[in-house]
Every structure is written in structure tokens, then in C-alpha cells.
């Protein structure tokens, strides 16, 4: 048997909606994108949503919108995808790495606080593996210190914090629709905020700095609208396409069904690993509802069969899995930060093993993963 780490969940509906866009002749940003933006804003309870080519480009623009630049520091976890730190560098600011809580793999107000300085301008918590960070204390810390909070919610579409969907807590929140996440458009992202002015400026920055969108020009149908276009600042081409938005709309229709299946799979794993001597299954704090973008267990460093050997045995048996994830501060590009002490981040690097989990996973596939993992300790 071969079990993949993940697999996008699609059927005839995706073909239907993407096919309709192809037939319409309007492939790039257009009405489907606007529809997708409105649907995501509604789903996450945010005032405004702006579609992007990726979460990385959305985070880049989020930092620009909040005026973060050279001389500023942004506190981020080290235990995250490299993009969280890279976007801070992209605007000329400095990422400052905070440690995580091992129970959630997320930064907390307590791990962020010692990393604050007079140059800190923003906090960028990550909802790692779809598990919400403990946001209320982080928002309070941000308010007390006058800091912007930008959520890297790349993994967290459909997750909730104290029954509130992720997307309405921070000043600005960015999602990813990469196929490794729960809802996919191939590549894609979304910036959400309650601030209408920020959203309007985001629309300018994703479209080369143009004051008027293509959609508006198309719909207005007047020479005045066509001539009104102005370029007041340097912008980017970070536009999602109609093709991708159609895929996203179909994916959004099945999001709740997909979440229910993922939650059931995660619970089933938890039951299988409860009380295991060497495996610590993930825990969901009372404030959190995860979308289970990833299911990450910890393999004890005391285990007679070390994590890496367990991983190899799973790979050899056809079970796709990933050890460790990554720590930005240990990557050559951030070597300036290599000497900082982040003990929980390093423990996560040594212990984490990400197991297969996806909506269409069968009992047989999951049983095979569990049996292979249990057998790997023999
Ligand atoms: C996937 C991911 C990103 C990058 O998302 P893209 O859409 O691929 O740019 C950023 N941050 C985290 C935490 C991620 O998991």
C-alpha cells in the first residue's frame, strides 16, 4: 500500500466551474475573483478580502500596508515555513525569532514578550499546522505596546479560535491556497482585514500600482473610466486569476464537509496513539478548533528507535511522512540569528513527525499508517 502525505479533494464541480471560466474567455482577474473574495470574507467573518497569487505575496503586501520597513523589527516564530521570515526581509525589516509552546507548536504572548525591543513594530503569529495560536493574549500584548498584529494563517482556513473563525482576530490575516493546505487554487492566497482603506490600497499594490482595476474599466464602459487610470506608486503583479478563483469557489463549497472528515481522522489517530509510550499525539487546547491541515506527532527523544529511523521505516513501507518541519533561525539565510536559544523549537525539530491526513483518507489507509508506525518501534 502507498499512502500520500496529502491529496487535494476535487471532483466534477471543480471541472465544471474551471471549464466555465475557460469557455467565458476571461481567464485573468475578473468576476470569479470578486465572487471568491466575497465568499472568503463571509466565511471568515472579515470586512474585506483581497485575492493574491500566494500567501507569501499577501504577507508581503500586508507588511507594506502597515508601513513596516527598514529599521523595523517583526517578531515571528522560527518554527514556520521560511516565507514568514522572508516577507519581513522583503520589506527591508528584520525578523526576530520567538520560541514556541510545544503543545501547539505556536508562539504565545509569553514567548513573544522577551523578544520585543524599542524597534518592534509588528507581531506575526503563525497558526502552525492549522492549530490556532492563543490570540487574545497576543492581541492584548500588541495593543499594550502599540504593535500591529498580522496573522500568518497560511495553514488555517476553516480553523477557529474561541468559536470565531481565524481571519477576524488580527489587524490583517493572510491565507494560503497551496495544494498542501486545506483549500487549494493550485497557487493562491487571500488577505483579509476589517480596514476598508487597507483593502483598497492592497488592490492598487497587486495591480502594478494602478488606481483603477481591469474589472472596473471593463464594467464602466466609458472613455472617462478608461482615461482615469493613474499610477501613483510602484506596485506588483500579485493578481489571482479567474481560473484559480473558480477552483477556489468549488473548493469552498466542500470546505465544511472536508473539515468534518479531517476532524474525524485526527480524532481516530488520537485514539490510536493514546497512551503510546513513545508517541505524543497533538492536543487541541480548549480555545482552539484546528482544521488539521497537518497531523504532527512527537516521537520521544528517549525512544529506543530514534525519530529519523522511524521515519525511514515509514517511507520504506510506502507511507509519505515528514520529519521535523523547519526552523528559520538555523537556515543559512538567517545565520545572523543562529546563536539565539529557542529550546522548544529545537525540541520540535528533533521530535516532530507529520503523518498523512486528507479528507478522502480511508480507514484502511489510516490503519496501515498506524500499524506501520507502531511496528517501526519493534
Ligand atoms: C504554506 C505557508 C506559507 C506560504 O504560502 P504560499 O501560499 O505557498 O506562499 C507561509 N507561511 C506558512 C506558515 C505556511 O505554511
mmCIF file of C-alpha atoms and ligand atoms in Angstrom:
data_model
loop_
_atom_site.group_PDB
_atom_site.id
_atom_site.type_symbol
_atom_site.label_atom_id
_atom_site.label_comp_id
_atom_site.label_asym_id
_atom_site.label_seq_id
_atom_site.Cartn_x
_atom_site.Cartn_y
_atom_site.Cartn_z
ATOM 1 C CA UNK A 1 0.000 0.000 0.000
ATOM 2 C CA UNK A 2 1.109 3.592 -0.696
ATOM 3 C CA UNK A 3 -0.296 6.436 1.419
ATOM 4 C CA UNK A 4 0.399 10.035 0.316
ATOM 5 C CA UNK A 5 1.023 12.830 2.832
ATOM 6 C CA UNK A 6 -1.913 14.762 1.415
ATOM 7 C CA UNK A 7 -4.100 14.901 -1.676
ATOM 8 C CA UNK A 8 -6.349 17.756 -2.876
ATOM 9 C CA UNK A 9 -10.049 16.873 -2.707
ATOM 10 C CA UNK A 10 -11.719 17.649 -6.047
ATOM 11 C CA UNK A 11 -14.476 16.237 -8.227
ATOM 12 C CA UNK A 12 -16.695 17.165 -11.169
ATOM 13 C CA UNK A 13 -17.622 20.528 -9.606
ATOM 14 C CA UNK A 14 -14.053 21.854 -9.991
ATOM 15 C CA UNK A 15 -14.062 20.768 -13.648
ATOM 16 C CA UNK A 16 -17.433 22.436 -14.171
ATOM 17 C CA UNK A 17 -16.505 25.828 -12.668
ATOM 18 C CA UNK A 18 -12.990 25.992 -14.165
ATOM 19 C CA UNK A 19 -14.360 24.827 -17.532
ATOM 20 C CA UNK A 20 -16.935 27.618 -17.466
ATOM 21 C CA UNK A 21 -14.152 30.185 -16.979
ATOM 22 C CA UNK A 22 -12.211 28.741 -19.917
ATOM 23 C CA UNK A 23 -15.337 28.940 -22.065
ATOM 24 C CA UNK A 24 -16.008 32.524 -20.936
ATOM 25 C CA UNK A 25 -12.702 33.729 -22.397
ATOM 26 C CA UNK A 26 -11.954 35.825 -19.272
ATOM 27 C CA UNK A 27 -9.048 33.920 -17.743
ATOM 28 C CA UNK A 28 -7.241 36.507 -15.636
ATOM 29 C CA UNK A 29 -8.582 38.519 -12.722
ATOM 30 C CA UNK A 30 -12.304 39.159 -13.161
ATOM 31 C CA UNK A 31 -15.769 38.478 -11.758
ATOM 32 C CA UNK A 32 -14.962 34.983 -10.343
ATOM 33 C CA UNK A 33 -12.162 36.545 -8.264
ATOM 34 C CA UNK A 34 -14.552 39.124 -6.796
ATOM 35 C CA UNK A 35 -17.018 36.352 -6.000
ATOM 36 C CA UNK A 36 -14.294 34.275 -4.350
ATOM 37 C CA UNK A 37 -13.149 37.285 -2.292
ATOM 38 C CA UNK A 38 -16.694 37.938 -1.044
ATOM 39 C CA UNK A 39 -17.212 34.263 -0.226
ATOM 40 C CA UNK A 40 -13.978 34.048 1.808
ATOM 41 C CA UNK A 41 -14.731 37.338 3.644
ATOM 42 C CA UNK A 42 -18.156 35.937 4.590
ATOM 43 C CA UNK A 43 -16.700 32.571 5.602
ATOM 44 C CA UNK A 44 -14.082 34.035 7.947
ATOM 45 C CA UNK A 45 -16.126 36.992 9.200
ATOM 46 C CA UNK A 46 -13.859 39.732 7.844
ATOM 47 C CA UNK A 47 -14.960 43.048 6.343
ATOM 48 C CA UNK A 48 -12.779 42.801 3.217
ATOM 49 C CA UNK A 49 -10.853 40.128 1.336
ATOM 50 C CA UNK A 50 -8.308 40.659 -1.450
ATOM 51 C CA UNK A 51 -7.114 37.689 -3.523
ATOM 52 C CA UNK A 52 -3.389 37.168 -4.130
ATOM 53 C CA UNK A 53 -1.132 34.821 -6.084
ATOM 54 C CA UNK A 54 0.013 33.231 -2.796
ATOM 55 C CA UNK A 55 0.107 33.689 0.956
ATOM 56 C CA UNK A 56 3.697 34.893 0.586
ATOM 57 C CA UNK A 57 2.707 37.766 -1.716
ATOM 58 C CA UNK A 58 -0.265 38.575 0.559
ATOM 59 C CA UNK A 59 2.008 38.758 3.624
ATOM 60 C CA UNK A 60 4.475 40.930 1.691
ATOM 61 C CA UNK A 61 1.750 43.444 0.871
ATOM 62 C CA UNK A 62 0.283 43.206 4.416
ATOM 63 C CA UNK A 63 3.619 44.414 5.819
ATOM 64 C CA UNK A 64 3.723 47.268 3.268
ATOM 65 C CA UNK A 65 0.124 48.270 4.104
ATOM 66 C CA UNK A 66 1.030 48.550 7.782
ATOM 67 C CA UNK A 67 4.087 50.664 6.950
ATOM 68 C CA UNK A 68 6.683 48.128 8.094
ATOM 69 C CA UNK A 69 10.094 48.799 6.545
ATOM 70 C CA UNK A 70 13.835 49.321 7.094
ATOM 71 C CA UNK A 71 14.823 49.688 10.747
ATOM 72 C CA UNK A 72 11.708 47.895 11.994
ATOM 73 C CA UNK A 73 11.601 44.532 13.740
ATOM 74 C CA UNK A 74 8.832 41.968 13.371
ATOM 75 C CA UNK A 75 8.562 39.109 15.864
ATOM 76 C CA UNK A 76 7.890 35.787 14.106
ATOM 77 C CA UNK A 77 8.243 32.138 15.079
ATOM 78 C CA UNK A 78 11.342 30.361 13.835
ATOM 79 C CA UNK A 79 9.309 27.128 13.668
ATOM 80 C CA UNK A 80 7.413 28.092 10.497
ATOM 81 C CA UNK A 81 7.720 27.943 6.742
ATOM 82 C CA UNK A 82 10.608 30.164 5.579
ATOM 83 C CA UNK A 83 8.169 32.582 3.852
ATOM 84 C CA UNK A 84 7.091 34.035 7.239
ATOM 85 C CA UNK A 85 10.616 35.354 7.784
ATOM 86 C CA UNK A 86 11.369 36.096 4.116
ATOM 87 C CA UNK A 87 8.496 38.576 3.714
ATOM 88 C CA UNK A 88 9.885 40.618 6.619
ATOM 89 C CA UNK A 89 13.239 40.807 4.808
ATOM 90 C CA UNK A 90 11.437 41.616 1.534
ATOM 91 C CA UNK A 91 10.255 44.945 3.002
ATOM 92 C CA UNK A 92 13.709 45.659 4.457
ATOM 93 C CA UNK A 93 12.731 44.930 8.079
ATOM 94 C CA UNK A 94 14.312 42.388 10.444
ATOM 95 C CA UNK A 95 12.624 39.157 11.557
ATOM 96 C CA UNK A 96 13.189 38.469 15.264
ATOM 97 C CA UNK A 97 12.582 34.836 16.151
ATOM 98 C CA UNK A 98 10.459 33.778 19.123
ATOM 99 C CA UNK A 99 10.195 30.314 20.601
ATOM 100 C CA UNK A 100 7.033 28.191 20.554
ATOM 101 C CA UNK A 101 4.851 26.338 23.014
ATOM 102 C CA UNK A 102 5.463 22.623 22.382
ATOM 103 C CA UNK A 103 1.811 21.728 22.998
ATOM 104 C CA UNK A 104 0.627 23.747 19.966
ATOM 105 C CA UNK A 105 3.878 24.488 18.040
ATOM 106 C CA UNK A 106 2.815 28.168 18.144
ATOM 107 C CA UNK A 107 4.243 31.373 19.589
ATOM 108 C CA UNK A 108 2.455 32.715 22.676
ATOM 109 C CA UNK A 109 2.390 36.136 24.356
ATOM 110 C CA UNK A 110 4.906 34.693 26.847
ATOM 111 C CA UNK A 111 7.379 33.563 24.157
ATOM 112 C CA UNK A 112 6.965 36.810 22.172
ATOM 113 C CA UNK A 113 7.431 39.212 25.086
ATOM 114 C CA UNK A 114 11.179 38.628 25.705
ATOM 115 C CA UNK A 115 11.859 39.288 22.003
ATOM 116 C CA UNK A 116 10.310 42.789 21.975
ATOM 117 C CA UNK A 117 12.571 45.832 21.627
ATOM 118 C CA UNK A 118 12.155 49.566 21.026
ATOM 119 C CA UNK A 119 12.281 48.765 17.287
ATOM 120 C CA UNK A 120 9.487 46.159 17.291
ATOM 121 C CA UNK A 121 6.642 47.313 15.045
ATOM 122 C CA UNK A 122 4.619 44.165 14.411
ATOM 123 C CA UNK A 123 3.914 40.630 15.580
ATOM 124 C CA UNK A 124 3.360 37.855 13.078
ATOM 125 C CA UNK A 125 1.952 34.769 14.827
ATOM 126 C CA UNK A 126 1.506 31.611 12.726
ATOM 127 C CA UNK A 127 -1.296 29.070 13.212
ATOM 128 C CA UNK A 128 1.057 26.167 12.679
ATOM 129 C CA UNK A 129 -0.402 23.019 11.092
ATOM 130 C CA UNK A 130 -3.830 24.757 11.263
ATOM 131 C CA UNK A 131 -3.829 24.891 15.074
ATOM 132 C CA UNK A 132 -4.841 28.393 16.220
ATOM 133 C CA UNK A 133 -2.338 30.325 18.318
ATOM 134 C CA UNK A 134 -3.678 31.684 21.621
ATOM 135 C CA UNK A 135 -4.670 35.014 20.076
ATOM 136 C CA UNK A 136 -6.340 37.023 22.860
ATOM 137 C CA UNK A 137 -3.165 37.393 24.962
ATOM 138 C CA UNK A 138 -1.190 38.152 21.762
ATOM 139 C CA UNK A 139 -3.716 40.847 20.744
ATOM 140 C CA UNK A 140 -3.568 42.322 24.273
ATOM 141 C CA UNK A 141 0.233 42.435 24.125
ATOM 142 C CA UNK A 142 0.036 44.097 20.711
ATOM 143 C CA UNK A 143 -2.441 46.697 21.946
ATOM 144 C CA UNK A 144 -0.413 47.490 25.074
ATOM 145 C CA UNK A 145 2.767 48.015 23.041
ATOM 146 C CA UNK A 146 1.135 49.704 20.048
ATOM 147 C CA UNK A 147 2.105 46.883 17.656
ATOM 148 C CA UNK A 148 0.353 45.690 14.519
ATOM 149 C CA UNK A 149 -0.647 42.010 14.522
ATOM 150 C CA UNK A 150 -0.511 40.274 11.133
ATOM 151 C CA UNK A 151 -1.636 36.642 11.251
ATOM 152 C CA UNK A 152 0.171 34.168 9.017
ATOM 153 C CA UNK A 153 -2.870 31.921 8.666
ATOM 154 C CA UNK A 154 -1.427 30.115 5.638
ATOM 155 C CA UNK A 155 -2.494 26.748 7.086
ATOM 156 C CA UNK A 156 -5.614 27.870 8.936
ATOM 157 C CA UNK A 157 -8.586 28.362 6.610
ATOM 158 C CA UNK A 158 -11.540 26.843 8.472
ATOM 159 C CA UNK A 159 -9.840 26.851 11.894
ATOM 160 C CA UNK A 160 -11.461 28.729 14.782
ATOM 161 C CA UNK A 161 -10.353 30.475 17.973
ATOM 162 C CA UNK A 162 -12.930 30.608 20.773
ATOM 163 C CA UNK A 163 -15.607 29.735 18.185
ATOM 164 C CA UNK A 164 -14.563 32.668 15.975
ATOM 165 C CA UNK A 165 -13.148 31.735 12.546
ATOM 166 C CA UNK A 166 -9.482 32.580 12.018
ATOM 167 C CA UNK A 167 -9.474 35.724 9.875
ATOM 168 C CA UNK A 168 -11.159 38.263 12.116
ATOM 169 C CA UNK A 169 -8.722 38.441 15.051
ATOM 170 C CA UNK A 170 -5.543 40.226 13.901
ATOM 171 C CA UNK A 171 -5.316 43.582 12.110
ATOM 172 C CA UNK A 172 -4.692 41.693 8.882
ATOM 173 C CA UNK A 173 -4.733 37.954 8.186
ATOM 174 C CA UNK A 174 -3.315 36.055 5.210
ATOM 175 C CA UNK A 175 -4.308 32.579 3.979
ATOM 176 C CA UNK A 176 -2.650 30.188 1.531
ATOM 177 C CA UNK A 177 -4.392 28.069 -1.098
ATOM 178 C CA UNK A 178 -1.342 25.982 -2.000
ATOM 179 C CA UNK A 179 -2.266 22.285 -2.536
ATOM 180 C CA UNK A 180 -0.533 21.395 0.753
ATOM 181 C CA UNK A 181 -3.251 23.389 2.546
ATOM 182 C CA UNK A 182 -6.907 22.535 3.216
ATOM 183 C CA UNK A 183 -8.447 24.536 0.346
ATOM 184 C CA UNK A 184 -6.495 24.923 -2.892
ATOM 185 C CA UNK A 185 -6.408 27.035 -6.028
ATOM 186 C CA UNK A 186 -3.110 25.490 -7.234
ATOM 187 C CA UNK A 187 -1.232 28.551 -6.037
ATOM 188 C CA UNK A 188 -3.112 31.357 -4.345
ATOM 189 C CA UNK A 189 -3.680 33.422 -1.244
ATOM 190 C CA UNK A 190 -6.060 35.851 0.411
ATOM 191 C CA UNK A 191 -5.543 38.923 2.564
ATOM 192 C CA UNK A 192 -8.452 39.775 4.869
ATOM 193 C CA UNK A 193 -8.958 42.847 7.038
ATOM 194 C CA UNK A 194 -11.757 44.945 8.514
ATOM 195 C CA UNK A 195 -9.994 48.132 7.357
ATOM 196 C CA UNK A 196 -11.542 49.358 4.074
ATOM 197 C CA UNK A 197 -8.645 51.721 3.323
ATOM 198 C CA UNK A 198 -6.047 48.981 3.701
ATOM 199 C CA UNK A 199 -8.056 46.691 1.435
ATOM 200 C CA UNK A 200 -8.359 49.451 -1.200
ATOM 201 C CA UNK A 201 -4.598 50.085 -1.142
ATOM 202 C CA UNK A 202 -3.960 46.335 -1.372
ATOM 203 C CA UNK A 203 -5.967 46.298 -4.622
ATOM 204 C CA UNK A 204 -3.707 49.023 -6.027
ATOM 205 C CA UNK A 205 -0.477 47.287 -4.962
ATOM 206 C CA UNK A 206 -1.426 43.913 -6.502
ATOM 207 C CA UNK A 207 -2.141 45.588 -9.846
ATOM 208 C CA UNK A 208 1.086 47.472 -10.717
ATOM 209 C CA UNK A 209 0.012 50.475 -8.625
ATOM 210 C CA UNK A 210 -2.908 51.221 -10.984
ATOM 211 C CA UNK A 211 -5.649 53.376 -9.471
ATOM 212 C CA UNK A 212 -8.372 51.552 -11.425
ATOM 213 C CA UNK A 213 -8.811 47.772 -11.724
ATOM 214 C CA UNK A 214 -9.300 45.967 -15.040
ATOM 215 C CA UNK A 215 -12.664 44.761 -13.783
ATOM 216 C CA UNK A 216 -13.786 48.338 -13.108
ATOM 217 C CA UNK A 217 -12.568 49.521 -16.546
ATOM 218 C CA UNK A 218 -14.405 46.655 -18.190
ATOM 219 C CA UNK A 219 -17.649 47.289 -16.339
ATOM 220 C CA UNK A 220 -17.667 51.114 -16.545
ATOM 221 C CA UNK A 221 -17.678 51.180 -20.348
ATOM 222 C CA UNK A 222 -16.928 54.905 -20.545
ATOM 223 C CA UNK A 223 -13.942 56.717 -22.016
ATOM 224 C CA UNK A 224 -13.638 58.698 -18.766
ATOM 225 C CA UNK A 225 -13.176 55.488 -16.755
ATOM 226 C CA UNK A 226 -10.534 54.285 -19.214
ATOM 227 C CA UNK A 227 -8.635 57.574 -19.054
ATOM 228 C CA UNK A 228 -8.905 57.896 -15.262
ATOM 229 C CA UNK A 229 -6.230 55.238 -14.706
ATOM 230 C CA UNK A 230 -3.200 56.562 -12.828
ATOM 231 C CA UNK A 231 -0.060 55.018 -11.368
ATOM 232 C CA UNK A 232 0.772 56.760 -8.094
ATOM 233 C CA UNK A 233 3.274 54.246 -6.705
ATOM 234 C CA UNK A 234 5.272 51.204 -7.712
ATOM 235 C CA UNK A 235 3.130 48.087 -7.458
ATOM 236 C CA UNK A 236 3.338 44.393 -8.237
ATOM 237 C CA UNK A 237 1.510 41.815 -10.291
ATOM 238 C CA UNK A 238 0.113 39.682 -7.464
ATOM 239 C CA UNK A 239 -3.299 39.031 -9.059
ATOM 240 C CA UNK A 240 -5.127 35.729 -8.694
ATOM 241 C CA UNK A 241 -6.741 34.543 -11.944
ATOM 242 C CA UNK A 242 -10.391 33.802 -12.710
ATOM 243 C CA UNK A 243 -9.334 30.192 -13.376
ATOM 244 C CA UNK A 244 -7.904 29.858 -9.877
ATOM 245 C CA UNK A 245 -10.852 31.640 -8.256
ATOM 246 C CA UNK A 246 -13.275 29.211 -9.942
ATOM 247 C CA UNK A 247 -11.282 26.334 -8.465
ATOM 248 C CA UNK A 248 -11.399 28.092 -5.081
ATOM 249 C CA UNK A 249 -15.175 28.577 -5.241
ATOM 250 C CA UNK A 250 -15.680 24.865 -5.876
ATOM 251 C CA UNK A 251 -13.268 24.052 -3.039
ATOM 252 C CA UNK A 252 -15.078 26.408 -0.679
ATOM 253 C CA UNK A 253 -18.375 24.592 -1.339
ATOM 254 C CA UNK A 254 -16.843 21.399 0.070
ATOM 255 C CA UNK A 255 -14.821 23.030 2.875
ATOM 256 C CA UNK A 256 -17.178 22.135 5.733
ATOM 257 C CA UNK A 257 -17.546 18.524 4.582
ATOM 258 C CA UNK A 258 -13.779 18.296 4.216
ATOM 259 C CA UNK A 259 -13.219 19.729 7.693
ATOM 260 C CA UNK A 260 -15.611 17.230 9.276
ATOM 261 C CA UNK A 261 -13.727 14.351 7.611
ATOM 262 C CA UNK A 262 -10.355 15.734 8.721
ATOM 263 C CA UNK A 263 -11.527 16.224 12.305
ATOM 264 C CA UNK A 264 -12.813 12.635 12.418
ATOM 265 C CA UNK A 265 -9.474 11.331 11.038
ATOM 266 C CA UNK A 266 -7.485 13.361 13.600
ATOM 267 C CA UNK A 267 -9.648 12.011 16.457
ATOM 268 C CA UNK A 268 -9.168 8.478 15.179
ATOM 269 C CA UNK A 269 -5.374 8.958 15.140
ATOM 270 C CA UNK A 270 -5.548 10.424 18.670
ATOM 271 C CA UNK A 271 -7.442 7.357 19.893
ATOM 272 C CA UNK A 272 -4.916 5.014 18.237
ATOM 273 C CA UNK A 273 -1.920 6.773 19.847
ATOM 274 C CA UNK A 274 -3.417 7.473 23.297
ATOM 275 C CA UNK A 275 -1.111 6.084 25.977
ATOM 276 C CA UNK A 276 1.631 5.117 23.499
ATOM 277 C CA UNK A 277 4.949 5.067 25.273
ATOM 278 C CA UNK A 278 6.980 6.968 22.615
ATOM 279 C CA UNK A 279 4.345 8.908 20.648
ATOM 280 C CA UNK A 280 2.750 12.159 21.862
ATOM 281 C CA UNK A 281 -0.307 12.927 19.726
ATOM 282 C CA UNK A 282 -1.248 16.591 19.172
ATOM 283 C CA UNK A 283 -3.534 18.252 21.722
ATOM 284 C CA UNK A 284 -6.211 20.808 20.946
ATOM 285 C CA UNK A 285 -6.433 23.482 23.670
ATOM 286 C CA UNK A 286 -9.957 24.392 24.819
ATOM 287 C CA UNK A 287 -9.761 27.720 22.900
ATOM 288 C CA UNK A 288 -8.853 26.077 19.598
ATOM 289 C CA UNK A 289 -10.573 24.250 16.794
ATOM 290 C CA UNK A 290 -7.990 23.042 14.285
ATOM 291 C CA UNK A 291 -8.679 22.325 10.616
ATOM 292 C CA UNK A 292 -5.972 19.610 10.922
ATOM 293 C CA UNK A 293 -4.044 20.913 7.914
ATOM 294 C CA UNK A 294 -1.265 18.676 9.240
ATOM 295 C CA UNK A 295 -1.299 15.975 11.877
ATOM 296 C CA UNK A 296 2.015 16.242 13.753
ATOM 297 C CA UNK A 297 3.012 13.792 16.484
ATOM 298 C CA UNK A 298 6.148 13.967 18.628
ATOM 299 C CA UNK A 299 8.414 10.932 18.896
ATOM 300 C CA UNK A 300 10.149 10.917 22.272
ATOM 301 C CA UNK A 301 13.909 11.545 22.231
ATOM 302 C CA UNK A 302 14.114 8.633 24.695
ATOM 303 C CA UNK A 303 12.631 6.213 22.161
ATOM 304 C CA UNK A 304 14.901 3.189 21.554
ATOM 305 C CA UNK A 305 14.202 3.630 17.828
ATOM 306 C CA UNK A 306 15.036 7.277 17.045
ATOM 307 C CA UNK A 307 12.624 9.541 15.146
ATOM 308 C CA UNK A 308 14.691 9.501 11.952
ATOM 309 C CA UNK A 309 14.793 5.710 11.851
ATOM 310 C CA UNK A 310 11.036 5.550 12.494
ATOM 311 C CA UNK A 311 10.596 7.988 9.587
ATOM 312 C CA UNK A 312 12.751 5.876 7.264
ATOM 313 C CA UNK A 313 10.749 2.763 8.142
ATOM 314 C CA UNK A 314 7.505 4.544 7.267
ATOM 315 C CA UNK A 315 8.970 5.819 3.977
ATOM 316 C CA UNK A 316 10.226 2.310 3.135
ATOM 317 C CA UNK A 317 6.721 0.948 3.752
ATOM 318 C CA UNK A 318 5.163 3.484 1.344
ATOM 319 C CA UNK A 319 3.847 5.916 3.967
ATOM 320 C CA UNK A 320 4.669 9.508 2.983
ATOM 321 C CA UNK A 321 5.597 11.475 6.116
ATOM 322 C CA UNK A 322 7.783 14.433 7.049
ATOM 323 C CA UNK A 323 10.178 14.748 9.966
ATOM 324 C CA UNK A 324 10.929 17.972 11.852
ATOM 325 C CA UNK A 325 9.382 20.658 9.620
ATOM 326 C CA UNK A 326 11.807 23.599 9.794
ATOM 327 C CA UNK A 327 13.402 26.328 11.913
ATOM 328 C CA UNK A 328 14.205 29.550 10.081
ATOM 329 C CA UNK A 329 16.925 30.657 12.512
ATOM 330 C CA UNK A 330 19.016 27.610 11.618
ATOM 331 C CA UNK A 331 18.850 28.236 7.854
ATOM 332 C CA UNK A 332 21.912 29.780 6.193
ATOM 333 C CA UNK A 333 19.892 32.813 5.019
ATOM 334 C CA UNK A 334 19.187 33.753 8.674
ATOM 335 C CA UNK A 335 22.615 32.806 10.026
ATOM 336 C CA UNK A 336 22.723 36.118 11.979
ATOM 337 C CA UNK A 337 20.166 34.534 14.330
ATOM 338 C CA UNK A 338 21.817 31.114 14.588
ATOM 339 C CA UNK A 339 23.097 31.638 18.142
ATOM 340 C CA UNK A 340 19.738 32.518 19.733
ATOM 341 C CA UNK A 341 18.372 29.996 22.180
ATOM 342 C CA UNK A 342 14.974 28.522 21.197
ATOM 343 C CA UNK A 343 14.805 25.246 23.152
ATOM 344 C CA UNK A 344 11.225 24.292 22.268
ATOM 345 C CA UNK A 345 11.822 24.997 18.586
ATOM 346 C CA UNK A 346 14.835 22.693 18.710
ATOM 347 C CA UNK A 347 12.851 20.024 20.571
ATOM 348 C CA UNK A 348 10.154 20.209 17.871
ATOM 349 C CA UNK A 349 12.850 19.814 15.198
ATOM 350 C CA UNK A 350 14.122 16.683 16.943
ATOM 351 C CA UNK A 351 10.739 15.121 17.745
ATOM 352 C CA UNK A 352 8.069 16.076 15.185
ATOM 353 C CA UNK A 353 6.793 13.621 12.617
ATOM 354 C CA UNK A 354 3.964 14.692 10.286
ATOM 355 C CA UNK A 355 1.654 11.829 9.285
ATOM 356 C CA UNK A 356 -0.662 11.537 6.251
ATOM 357 C CA UNK A 357 -4.070 13.171 6.654
ATOM 358 C CA UNK A 358 -6.556 14.257 3.976
ATOM 359 C CA UNK A 359 -10.316 14.346 3.570
ATOM 360 C CA UNK A 360 -10.595 11.274 1.318
ATOM 361 C CA UNK A 361 -8.349 9.103 3.512
ATOM 362 C CA UNK A 362 -9.880 5.651 4.069
ATOM 363 C CA UNK A 363 -9.953 3.584 7.267
ATOM 364 C CA UNK A 364 -7.683 1.057 5.524
ATOM 365 C CA UNK A 365 -5.103 3.739 4.689
ATOM 366 C CA UNK A 366 -5.184 5.151 8.213
ATOM 367 C CA UNK A 367 -4.974 1.684 9.803
ATOM 368 C CA UNK A 368 -1.947 0.954 7.604
ATOM 369 C CA UNK A 369 -0.214 4.171 8.782
ATOM 370 C CA UNK A 370 -0.934 3.339 12.438
ATOM 371 C CA UNK A 371 0.175 -0.291 12.130
ATOM 372 C CA UNK A 372 3.348 0.697 10.244
ATOM 373 C CA UNK A 373 4.199 3.370 12.828
ATOM 374 C CA UNK A 374 3.575 1.029 15.764
ATOM 375 C CA UNK A 375 5.632 -1.658 14.019
ATOM 376 C CA UNK A 376 8.513 0.795 13.481
ATOM 377 C CA UNK A 377 9.277 0.760 17.227
ATOM 378 C CA UNK A 378 9.675 -3.034 17.342
HETATM 379 C C1 LIG B 1 2.496 27.432 3.199
HETATM 380 C C2 LIG B 1 2.913 28.507 4.114
HETATM 381 C C3 LIG B 1 3.259 29.783 3.656
HETATM 382 C C4 LIG B 1 3.387 30.109 2.194
HETATM 383 O O1 LIG B 1 2.184 30.011 1.495
HETATM 384 P P1 LIG B 1 2.237 30.147 -0.109
HETATM 385 O O2 LIG B 1 0.791 30.300 -0.487
HETATM 386 O O3 LIG B 1 2.854 28.885 -0.615
HETATM 387 O O4 LIG B 1 3.036 31.349 -0.406
HETATM 388 C C5 LIG B 1 3.546 30.761 4.588
HETATM 389 N N1 LIG B 1 3.511 30.511 5.913
HETATM 390 C C6 LIG B 1 3.206 29.288 6.395
HETATM 391 C C7 LIG B 1 3.151 29.074 7.864
HETATM 392 C C8 LIG B 1 2.915 28.248 5.509
HETATM 393 O O5 LIG B 1 2.638 27.024 5.999
#
